[in-house]
Rosetta silent file (secondary structure, phi, psi, omega in degrees, C-alpha in Angstrom):
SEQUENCE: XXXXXXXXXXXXXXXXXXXXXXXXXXXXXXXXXXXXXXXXXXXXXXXXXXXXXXXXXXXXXXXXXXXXXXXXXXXXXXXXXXXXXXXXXXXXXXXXXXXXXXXXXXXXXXXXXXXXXXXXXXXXXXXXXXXXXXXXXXXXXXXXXXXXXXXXXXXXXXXXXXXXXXXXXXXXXXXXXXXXXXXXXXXXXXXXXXXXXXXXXXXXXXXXXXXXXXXXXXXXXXXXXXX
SCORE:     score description
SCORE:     0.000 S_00000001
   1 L     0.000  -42.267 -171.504  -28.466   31.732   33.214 S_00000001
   2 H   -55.159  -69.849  176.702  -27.918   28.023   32.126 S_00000001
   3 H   -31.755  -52.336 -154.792  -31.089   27.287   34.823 S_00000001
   4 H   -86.116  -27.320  172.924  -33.149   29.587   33.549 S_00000001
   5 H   -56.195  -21.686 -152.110  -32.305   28.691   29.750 S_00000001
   6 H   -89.254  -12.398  157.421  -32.784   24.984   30.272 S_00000001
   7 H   -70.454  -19.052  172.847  -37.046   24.886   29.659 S_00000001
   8 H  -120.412   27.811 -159.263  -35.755   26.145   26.422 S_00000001
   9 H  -127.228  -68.094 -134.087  -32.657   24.729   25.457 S_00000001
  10 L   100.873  -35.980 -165.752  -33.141   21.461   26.671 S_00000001
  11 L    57.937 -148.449  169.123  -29.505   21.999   28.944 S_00000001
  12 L   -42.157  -45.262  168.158  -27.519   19.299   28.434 S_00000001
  13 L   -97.323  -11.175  143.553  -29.749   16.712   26.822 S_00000001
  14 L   119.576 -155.478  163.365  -30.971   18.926   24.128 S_00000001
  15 E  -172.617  156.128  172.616  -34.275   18.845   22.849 S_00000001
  16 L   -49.026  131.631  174.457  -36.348   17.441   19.693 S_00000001
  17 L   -68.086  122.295  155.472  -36.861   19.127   16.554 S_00000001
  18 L   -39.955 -154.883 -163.480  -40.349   20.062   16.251 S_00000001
  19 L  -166.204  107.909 -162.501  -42.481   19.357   13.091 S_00000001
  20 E   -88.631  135.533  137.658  -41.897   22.168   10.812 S_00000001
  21 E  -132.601  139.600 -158.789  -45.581   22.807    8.764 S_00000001
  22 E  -128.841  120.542  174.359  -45.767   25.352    6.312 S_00000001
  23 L    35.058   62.352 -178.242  -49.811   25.785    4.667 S_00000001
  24 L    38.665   17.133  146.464  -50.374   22.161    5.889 S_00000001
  25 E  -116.929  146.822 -154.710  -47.653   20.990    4.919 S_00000001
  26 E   -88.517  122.846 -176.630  -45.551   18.597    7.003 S_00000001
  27 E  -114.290   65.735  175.192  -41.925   18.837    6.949 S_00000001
  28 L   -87.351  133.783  166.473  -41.198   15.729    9.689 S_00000001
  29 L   -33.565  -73.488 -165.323  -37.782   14.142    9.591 S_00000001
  30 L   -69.705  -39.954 -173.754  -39.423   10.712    9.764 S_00000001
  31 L   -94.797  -42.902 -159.379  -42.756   10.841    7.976 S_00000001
  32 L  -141.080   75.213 -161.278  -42.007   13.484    5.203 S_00000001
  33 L   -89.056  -38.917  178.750  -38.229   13.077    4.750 S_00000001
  34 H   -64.216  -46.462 -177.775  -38.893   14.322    0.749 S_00000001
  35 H   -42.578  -28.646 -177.017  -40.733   17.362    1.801 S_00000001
  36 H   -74.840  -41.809  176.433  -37.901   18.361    3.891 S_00000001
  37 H   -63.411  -19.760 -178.729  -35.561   17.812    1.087 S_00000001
  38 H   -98.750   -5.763  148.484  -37.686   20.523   -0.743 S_00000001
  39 H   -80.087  -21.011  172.553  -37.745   22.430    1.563 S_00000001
  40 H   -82.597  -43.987  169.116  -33.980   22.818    2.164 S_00000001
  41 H   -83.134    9.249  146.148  -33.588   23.074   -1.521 S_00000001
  42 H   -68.822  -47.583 -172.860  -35.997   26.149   -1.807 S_00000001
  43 H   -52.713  -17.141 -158.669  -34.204   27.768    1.282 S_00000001
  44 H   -91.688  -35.614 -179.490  -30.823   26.854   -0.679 S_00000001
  45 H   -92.269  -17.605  163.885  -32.171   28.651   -3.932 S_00000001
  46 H   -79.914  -35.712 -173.265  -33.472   31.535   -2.222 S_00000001
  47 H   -82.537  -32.181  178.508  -30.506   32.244   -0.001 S_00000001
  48 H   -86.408  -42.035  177.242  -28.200   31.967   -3.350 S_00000001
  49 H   -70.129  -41.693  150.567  -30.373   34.280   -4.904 S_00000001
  50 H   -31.473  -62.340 -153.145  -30.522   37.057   -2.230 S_00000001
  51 H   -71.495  -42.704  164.492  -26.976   36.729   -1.943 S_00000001
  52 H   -50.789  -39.761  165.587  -26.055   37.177   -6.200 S_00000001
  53 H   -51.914  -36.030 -159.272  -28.402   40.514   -5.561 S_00000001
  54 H   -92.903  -14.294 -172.007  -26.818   41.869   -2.586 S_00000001
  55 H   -66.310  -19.287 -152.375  -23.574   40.977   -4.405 S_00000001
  56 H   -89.097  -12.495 -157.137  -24.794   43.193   -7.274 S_00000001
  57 L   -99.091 -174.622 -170.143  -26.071   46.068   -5.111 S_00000001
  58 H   -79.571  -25.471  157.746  -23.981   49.173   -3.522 S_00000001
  59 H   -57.755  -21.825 -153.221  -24.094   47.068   -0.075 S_00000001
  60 H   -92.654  -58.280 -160.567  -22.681   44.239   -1.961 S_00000001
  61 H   -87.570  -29.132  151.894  -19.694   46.231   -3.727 S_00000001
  62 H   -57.310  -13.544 -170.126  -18.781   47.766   -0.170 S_00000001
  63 H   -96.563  -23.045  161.379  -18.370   44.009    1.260 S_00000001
  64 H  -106.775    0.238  155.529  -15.956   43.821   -1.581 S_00000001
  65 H   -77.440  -36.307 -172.942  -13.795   46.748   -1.306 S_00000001
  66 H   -73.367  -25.447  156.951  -13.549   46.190    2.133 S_00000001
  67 H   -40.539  -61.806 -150.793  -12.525   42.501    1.344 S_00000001
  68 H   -78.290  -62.343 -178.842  -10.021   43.535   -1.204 S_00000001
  69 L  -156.629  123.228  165.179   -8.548   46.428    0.755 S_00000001
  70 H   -40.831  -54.153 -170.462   -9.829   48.249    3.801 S_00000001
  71 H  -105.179   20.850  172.346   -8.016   51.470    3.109 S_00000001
  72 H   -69.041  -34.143 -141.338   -8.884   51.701   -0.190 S_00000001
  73 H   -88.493  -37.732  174.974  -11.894   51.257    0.961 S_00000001
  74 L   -90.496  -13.619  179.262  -12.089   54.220    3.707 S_00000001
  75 L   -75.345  -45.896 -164.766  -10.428   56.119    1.049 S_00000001
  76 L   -97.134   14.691  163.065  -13.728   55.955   -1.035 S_00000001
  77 L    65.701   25.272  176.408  -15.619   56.740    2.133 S_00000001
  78 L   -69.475  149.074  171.892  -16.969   53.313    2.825 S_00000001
  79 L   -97.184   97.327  159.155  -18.015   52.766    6.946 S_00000001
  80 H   -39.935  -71.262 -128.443  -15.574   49.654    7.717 S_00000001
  81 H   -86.582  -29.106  166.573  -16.257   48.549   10.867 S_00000001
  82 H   -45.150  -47.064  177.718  -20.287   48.959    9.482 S_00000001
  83 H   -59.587  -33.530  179.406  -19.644   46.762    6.835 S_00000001
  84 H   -70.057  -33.234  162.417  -18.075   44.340    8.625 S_00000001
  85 H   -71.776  -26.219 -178.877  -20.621   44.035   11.302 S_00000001
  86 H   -80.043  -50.252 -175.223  -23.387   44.064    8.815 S_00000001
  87 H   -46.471  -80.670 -162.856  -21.125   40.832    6.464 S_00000001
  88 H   -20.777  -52.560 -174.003  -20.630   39.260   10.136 S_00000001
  89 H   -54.673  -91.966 -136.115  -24.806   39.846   10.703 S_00000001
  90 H   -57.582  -38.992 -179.740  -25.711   38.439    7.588 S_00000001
  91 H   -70.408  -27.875  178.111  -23.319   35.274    7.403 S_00000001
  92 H   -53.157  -46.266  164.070  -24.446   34.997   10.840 S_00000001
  93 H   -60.138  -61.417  163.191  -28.408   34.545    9.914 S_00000001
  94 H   -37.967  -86.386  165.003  -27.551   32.455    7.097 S_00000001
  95 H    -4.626  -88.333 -173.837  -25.425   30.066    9.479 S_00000001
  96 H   -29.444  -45.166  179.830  -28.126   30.165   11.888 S_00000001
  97 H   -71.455  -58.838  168.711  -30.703   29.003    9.317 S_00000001
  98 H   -24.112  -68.863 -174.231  -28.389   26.427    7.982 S_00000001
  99 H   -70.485  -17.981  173.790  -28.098   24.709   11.558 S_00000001
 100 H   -94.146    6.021  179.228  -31.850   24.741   12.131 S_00000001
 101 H  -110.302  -46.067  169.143  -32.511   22.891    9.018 S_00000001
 102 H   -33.414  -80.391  172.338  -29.393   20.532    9.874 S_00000001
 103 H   -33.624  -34.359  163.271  -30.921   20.254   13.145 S_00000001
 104 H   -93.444   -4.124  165.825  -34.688   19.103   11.570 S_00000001
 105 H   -79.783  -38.560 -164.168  -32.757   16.655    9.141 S_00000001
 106 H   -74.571  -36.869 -156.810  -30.979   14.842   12.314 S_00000001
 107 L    61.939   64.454 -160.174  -34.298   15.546   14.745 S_00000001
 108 L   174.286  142.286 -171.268  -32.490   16.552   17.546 S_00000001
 109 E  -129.338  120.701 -164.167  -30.717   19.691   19.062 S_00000001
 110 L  -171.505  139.972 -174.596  -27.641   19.049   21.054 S_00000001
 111 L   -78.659   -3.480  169.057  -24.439   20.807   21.647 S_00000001
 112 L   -67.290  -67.374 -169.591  -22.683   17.368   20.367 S_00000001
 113 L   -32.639  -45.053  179.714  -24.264   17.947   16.935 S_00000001
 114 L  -128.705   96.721  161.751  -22.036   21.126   16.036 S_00000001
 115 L  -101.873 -170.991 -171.172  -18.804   20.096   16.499 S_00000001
 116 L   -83.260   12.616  176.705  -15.687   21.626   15.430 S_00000001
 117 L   -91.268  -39.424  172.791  -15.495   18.868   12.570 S_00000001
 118 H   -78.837    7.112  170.612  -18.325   20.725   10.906 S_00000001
 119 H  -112.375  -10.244 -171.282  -16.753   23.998   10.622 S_00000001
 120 H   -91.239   -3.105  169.036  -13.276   22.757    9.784 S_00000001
 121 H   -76.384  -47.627  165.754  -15.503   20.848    6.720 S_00000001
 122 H   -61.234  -35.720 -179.170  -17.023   24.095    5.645 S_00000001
 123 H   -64.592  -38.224  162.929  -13.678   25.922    5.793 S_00000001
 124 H   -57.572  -36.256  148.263  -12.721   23.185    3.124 S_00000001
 125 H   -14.910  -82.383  171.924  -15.707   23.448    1.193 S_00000001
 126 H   -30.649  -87.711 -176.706  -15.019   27.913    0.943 S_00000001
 127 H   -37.643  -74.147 -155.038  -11.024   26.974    0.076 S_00000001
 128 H   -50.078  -34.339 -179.851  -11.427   24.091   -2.500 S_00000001
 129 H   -71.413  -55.092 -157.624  -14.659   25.492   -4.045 S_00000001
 130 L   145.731   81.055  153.179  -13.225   29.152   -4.462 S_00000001
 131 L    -8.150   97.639  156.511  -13.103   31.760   -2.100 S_00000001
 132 L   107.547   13.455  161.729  -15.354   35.153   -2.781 S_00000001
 133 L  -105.478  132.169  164.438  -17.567   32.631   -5.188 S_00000001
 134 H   -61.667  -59.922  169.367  -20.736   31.626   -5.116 S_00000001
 135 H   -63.558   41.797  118.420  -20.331   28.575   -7.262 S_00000001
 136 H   -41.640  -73.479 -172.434  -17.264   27.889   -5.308 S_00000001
 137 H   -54.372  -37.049 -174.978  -19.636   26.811   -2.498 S_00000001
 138 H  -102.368  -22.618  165.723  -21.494   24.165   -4.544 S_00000001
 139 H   -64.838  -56.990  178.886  -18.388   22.891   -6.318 S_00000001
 140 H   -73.569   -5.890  142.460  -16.574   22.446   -3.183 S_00000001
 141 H   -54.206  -54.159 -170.966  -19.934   20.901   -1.333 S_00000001
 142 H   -57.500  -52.489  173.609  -19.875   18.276   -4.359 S_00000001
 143 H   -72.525  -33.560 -168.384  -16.268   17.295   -3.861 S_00000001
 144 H   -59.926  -46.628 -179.244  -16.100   17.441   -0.148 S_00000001
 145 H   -70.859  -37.901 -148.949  -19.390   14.700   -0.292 S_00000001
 146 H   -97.476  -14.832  175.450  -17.899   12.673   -3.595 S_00000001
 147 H   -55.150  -55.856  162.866  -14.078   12.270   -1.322 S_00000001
 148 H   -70.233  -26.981 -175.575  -15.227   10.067    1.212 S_00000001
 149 H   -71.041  -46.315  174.264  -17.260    8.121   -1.149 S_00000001
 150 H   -43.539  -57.971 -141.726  -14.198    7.761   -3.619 S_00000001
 151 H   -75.133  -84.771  172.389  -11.827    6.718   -0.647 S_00000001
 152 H    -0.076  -39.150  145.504  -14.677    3.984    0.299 S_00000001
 153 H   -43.630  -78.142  173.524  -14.552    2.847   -3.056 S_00000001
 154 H   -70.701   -1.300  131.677  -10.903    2.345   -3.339 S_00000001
 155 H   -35.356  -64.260 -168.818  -11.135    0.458    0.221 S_00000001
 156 H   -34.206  -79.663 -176.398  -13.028   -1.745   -1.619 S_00000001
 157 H   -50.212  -57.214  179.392  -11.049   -2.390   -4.494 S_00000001
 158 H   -44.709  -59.013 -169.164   -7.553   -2.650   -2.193 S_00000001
 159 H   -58.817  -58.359 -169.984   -9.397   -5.276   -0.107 S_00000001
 160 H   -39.932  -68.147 -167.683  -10.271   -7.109   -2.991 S_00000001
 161 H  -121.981    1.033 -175.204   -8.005   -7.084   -5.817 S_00000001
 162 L  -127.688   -9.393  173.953   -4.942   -6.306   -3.799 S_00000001
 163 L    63.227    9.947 -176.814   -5.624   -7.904   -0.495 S_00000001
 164 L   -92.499  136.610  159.535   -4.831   -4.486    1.461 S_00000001
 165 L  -118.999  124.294  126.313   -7.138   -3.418    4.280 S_00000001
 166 L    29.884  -97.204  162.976   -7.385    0.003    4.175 S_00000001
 167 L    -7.447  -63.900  178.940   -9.681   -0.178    6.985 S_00000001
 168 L   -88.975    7.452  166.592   -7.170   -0.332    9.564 S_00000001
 169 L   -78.867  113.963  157.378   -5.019    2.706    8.841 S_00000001
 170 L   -54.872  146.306  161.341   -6.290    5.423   11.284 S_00000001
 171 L    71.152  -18.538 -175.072   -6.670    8.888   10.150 S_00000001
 172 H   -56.924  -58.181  164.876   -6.463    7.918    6.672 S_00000001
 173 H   -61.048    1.714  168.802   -9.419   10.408    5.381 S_00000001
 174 H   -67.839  -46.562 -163.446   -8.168   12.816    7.836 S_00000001
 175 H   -76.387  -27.328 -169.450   -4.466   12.631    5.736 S_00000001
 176 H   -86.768  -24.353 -166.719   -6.332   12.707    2.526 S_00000001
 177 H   -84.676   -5.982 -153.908   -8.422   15.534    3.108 S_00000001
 178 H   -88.250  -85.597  162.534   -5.445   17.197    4.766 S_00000001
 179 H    -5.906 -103.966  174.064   -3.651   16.534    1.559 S_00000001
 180 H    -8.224  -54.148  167.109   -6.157   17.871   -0.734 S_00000001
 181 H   -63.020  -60.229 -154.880   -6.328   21.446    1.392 S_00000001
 182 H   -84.813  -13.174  166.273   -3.165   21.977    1.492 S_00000001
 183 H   -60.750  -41.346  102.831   -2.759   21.098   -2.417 S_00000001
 184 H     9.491 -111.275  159.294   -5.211   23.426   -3.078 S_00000001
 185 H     7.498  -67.543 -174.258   -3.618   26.421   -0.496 S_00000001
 186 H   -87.664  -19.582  179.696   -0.612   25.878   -2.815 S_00000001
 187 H  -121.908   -8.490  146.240   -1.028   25.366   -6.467 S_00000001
 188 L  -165.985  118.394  167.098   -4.654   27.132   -6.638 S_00000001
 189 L   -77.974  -14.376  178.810   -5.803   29.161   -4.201 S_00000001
 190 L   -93.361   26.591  175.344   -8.610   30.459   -6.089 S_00000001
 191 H    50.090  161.033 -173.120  -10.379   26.804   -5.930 S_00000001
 192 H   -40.081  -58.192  172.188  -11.638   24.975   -8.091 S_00000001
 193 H   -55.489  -27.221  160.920  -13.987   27.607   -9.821 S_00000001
 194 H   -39.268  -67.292 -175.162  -11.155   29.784   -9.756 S_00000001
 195 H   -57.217  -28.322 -179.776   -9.257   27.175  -12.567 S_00000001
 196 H   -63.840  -33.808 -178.963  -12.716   26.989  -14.312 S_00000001
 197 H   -89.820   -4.804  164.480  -12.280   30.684  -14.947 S_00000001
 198 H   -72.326  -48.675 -158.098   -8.949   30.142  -15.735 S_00000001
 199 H   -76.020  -32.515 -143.406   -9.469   27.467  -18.177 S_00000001
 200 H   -84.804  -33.986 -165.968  -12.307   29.297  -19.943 S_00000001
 201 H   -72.224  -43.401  173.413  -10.656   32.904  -20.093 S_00000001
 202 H   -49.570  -60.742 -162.186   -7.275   30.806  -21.809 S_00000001
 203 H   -79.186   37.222  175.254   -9.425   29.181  -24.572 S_00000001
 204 H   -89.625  -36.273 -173.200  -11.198   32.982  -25.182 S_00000001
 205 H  -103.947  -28.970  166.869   -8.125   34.108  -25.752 S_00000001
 206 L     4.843  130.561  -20.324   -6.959   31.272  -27.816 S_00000001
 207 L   -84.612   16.487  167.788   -4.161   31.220  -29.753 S_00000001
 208 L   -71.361   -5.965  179.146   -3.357   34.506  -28.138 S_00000001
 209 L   -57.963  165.270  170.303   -2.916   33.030  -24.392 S_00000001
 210 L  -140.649  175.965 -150.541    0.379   32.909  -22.811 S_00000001
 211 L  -111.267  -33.639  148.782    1.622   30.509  -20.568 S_00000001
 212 L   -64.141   14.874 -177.898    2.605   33.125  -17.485 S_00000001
 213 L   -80.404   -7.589  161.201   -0.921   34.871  -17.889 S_00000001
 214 L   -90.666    7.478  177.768   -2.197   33.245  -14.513 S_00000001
 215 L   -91.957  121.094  172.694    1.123   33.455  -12.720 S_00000001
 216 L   -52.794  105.611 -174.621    0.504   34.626   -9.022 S_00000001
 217 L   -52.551  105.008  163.271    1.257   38.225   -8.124 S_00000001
 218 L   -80.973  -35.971  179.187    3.346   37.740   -4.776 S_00000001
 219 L   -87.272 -174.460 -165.499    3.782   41.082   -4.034 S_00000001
 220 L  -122.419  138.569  165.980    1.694   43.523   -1.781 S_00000001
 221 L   -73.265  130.567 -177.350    0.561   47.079   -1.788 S_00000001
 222 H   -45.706  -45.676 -177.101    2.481   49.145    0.689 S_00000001
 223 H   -44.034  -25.907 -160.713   -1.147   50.744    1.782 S_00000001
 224 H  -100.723    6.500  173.768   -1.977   47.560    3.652 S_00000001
 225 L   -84.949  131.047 -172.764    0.619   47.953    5.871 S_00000001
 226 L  -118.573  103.792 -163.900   -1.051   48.308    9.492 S_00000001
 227 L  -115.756    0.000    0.000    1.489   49.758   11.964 S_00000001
């Protein structure tokens, strides 16, 4: 199978992104690096918009009973394992799109290129932004990019005004981002947009808020237990 795959694959050494044109125009890495950016940010605005629709539609509202509880969810005569296969399709195709535009930014296709660093970066992205959000996903792209730049910064500045390098601590953006997730995990799990919806619904209710009204429900509905 590999053999017969490998005029179109590339095999092992991969192969070149093409030169995406759309109506004559040229999306090349190298020559037409803006075009490309506008092209990723139509695909990015199109893909968000499909996806606030399907959230809104009766396909949409089955992907979130079956989030929130399966057997509520079979209770109300929802097709699990359809929905689930259909979420799976769709994130899949999305994905897929994602990595071929990745793939026409770098200009190059290679099984090095998607490593397991880029998916444990998206799973931070999902957590940090807000699970089960859209804007989740662009808050936590924005921090996830502005983290390394910060730490880079404050290399700087240690080196500088403090005479520390940094530099030579291994792993140090591994430990911070490590940090951060697990910071996150524990004092808000509902990410970052989550506290924005937090902050906003407290002053709404203002000076009627209470100070437990956000305190995390620990316990579980008995229905989810799957013996």
């Amino acid at each position: 199978m590999v053999i017969l795959l490998s005029p179109i694959t590339g095999g092992v050494g991969g192969i070149f992104a093409p030169t995406i044109e759309i109506l004559g125009i040229s999306f090349d890495r190298y020559a037409e690096l803006a075009n490309l950016y506008w092209l990723v940010l139509a695909v990015v605005v199109l893909v968000t918009w499909g996806y606030a629709n399907l959230m809104r539609s009766p396909t949409g509202r089955s992907f979130l009973a079956v989030r929130d509880s399966e057997v509520s969810a079979r209770a109300l005569g929802i097709n699990v394992t359809r929905t689930r296969a259909l979420a799976f399709g769709l994130s899949s195709g999305v994905t897929g799109l994602a990595g071929a535009l990745m793939g026409h930014y770098i200009g190059f296709f290679n099984y090095e290129l998607f490593s397991i660093f880029i998916s444990i970066n998206l799973l931070l992205v999902v957590t940090i932004g807000g699970l089960g959000f859209i804007q989740g996903a662009f808050l936590g792209a924005i921090l996830i990019t502005a983290v390394p730049q910060a730490i880079a910064i404050f290399r700087d500045w240690a080196n500088a005004s403090l005479g520390v390098d940094l530099g030579g601590i291994p792993g140090l953006d591994t430990m911070i981002f490590s940090a951060v997730l697990i910071a996150f995990i524990i004092y808000e799990p509902a990410g970052l947009y989550g506290r924005w919806l937090k902050i906003r619904t407290w002053w709404e209710l203002f000076p009627l808020a209470r100070k437990d009204m956000f305190r995390r429900q620990k316990s579980y509905l008995k229905t989810e237990r799957m013996r």
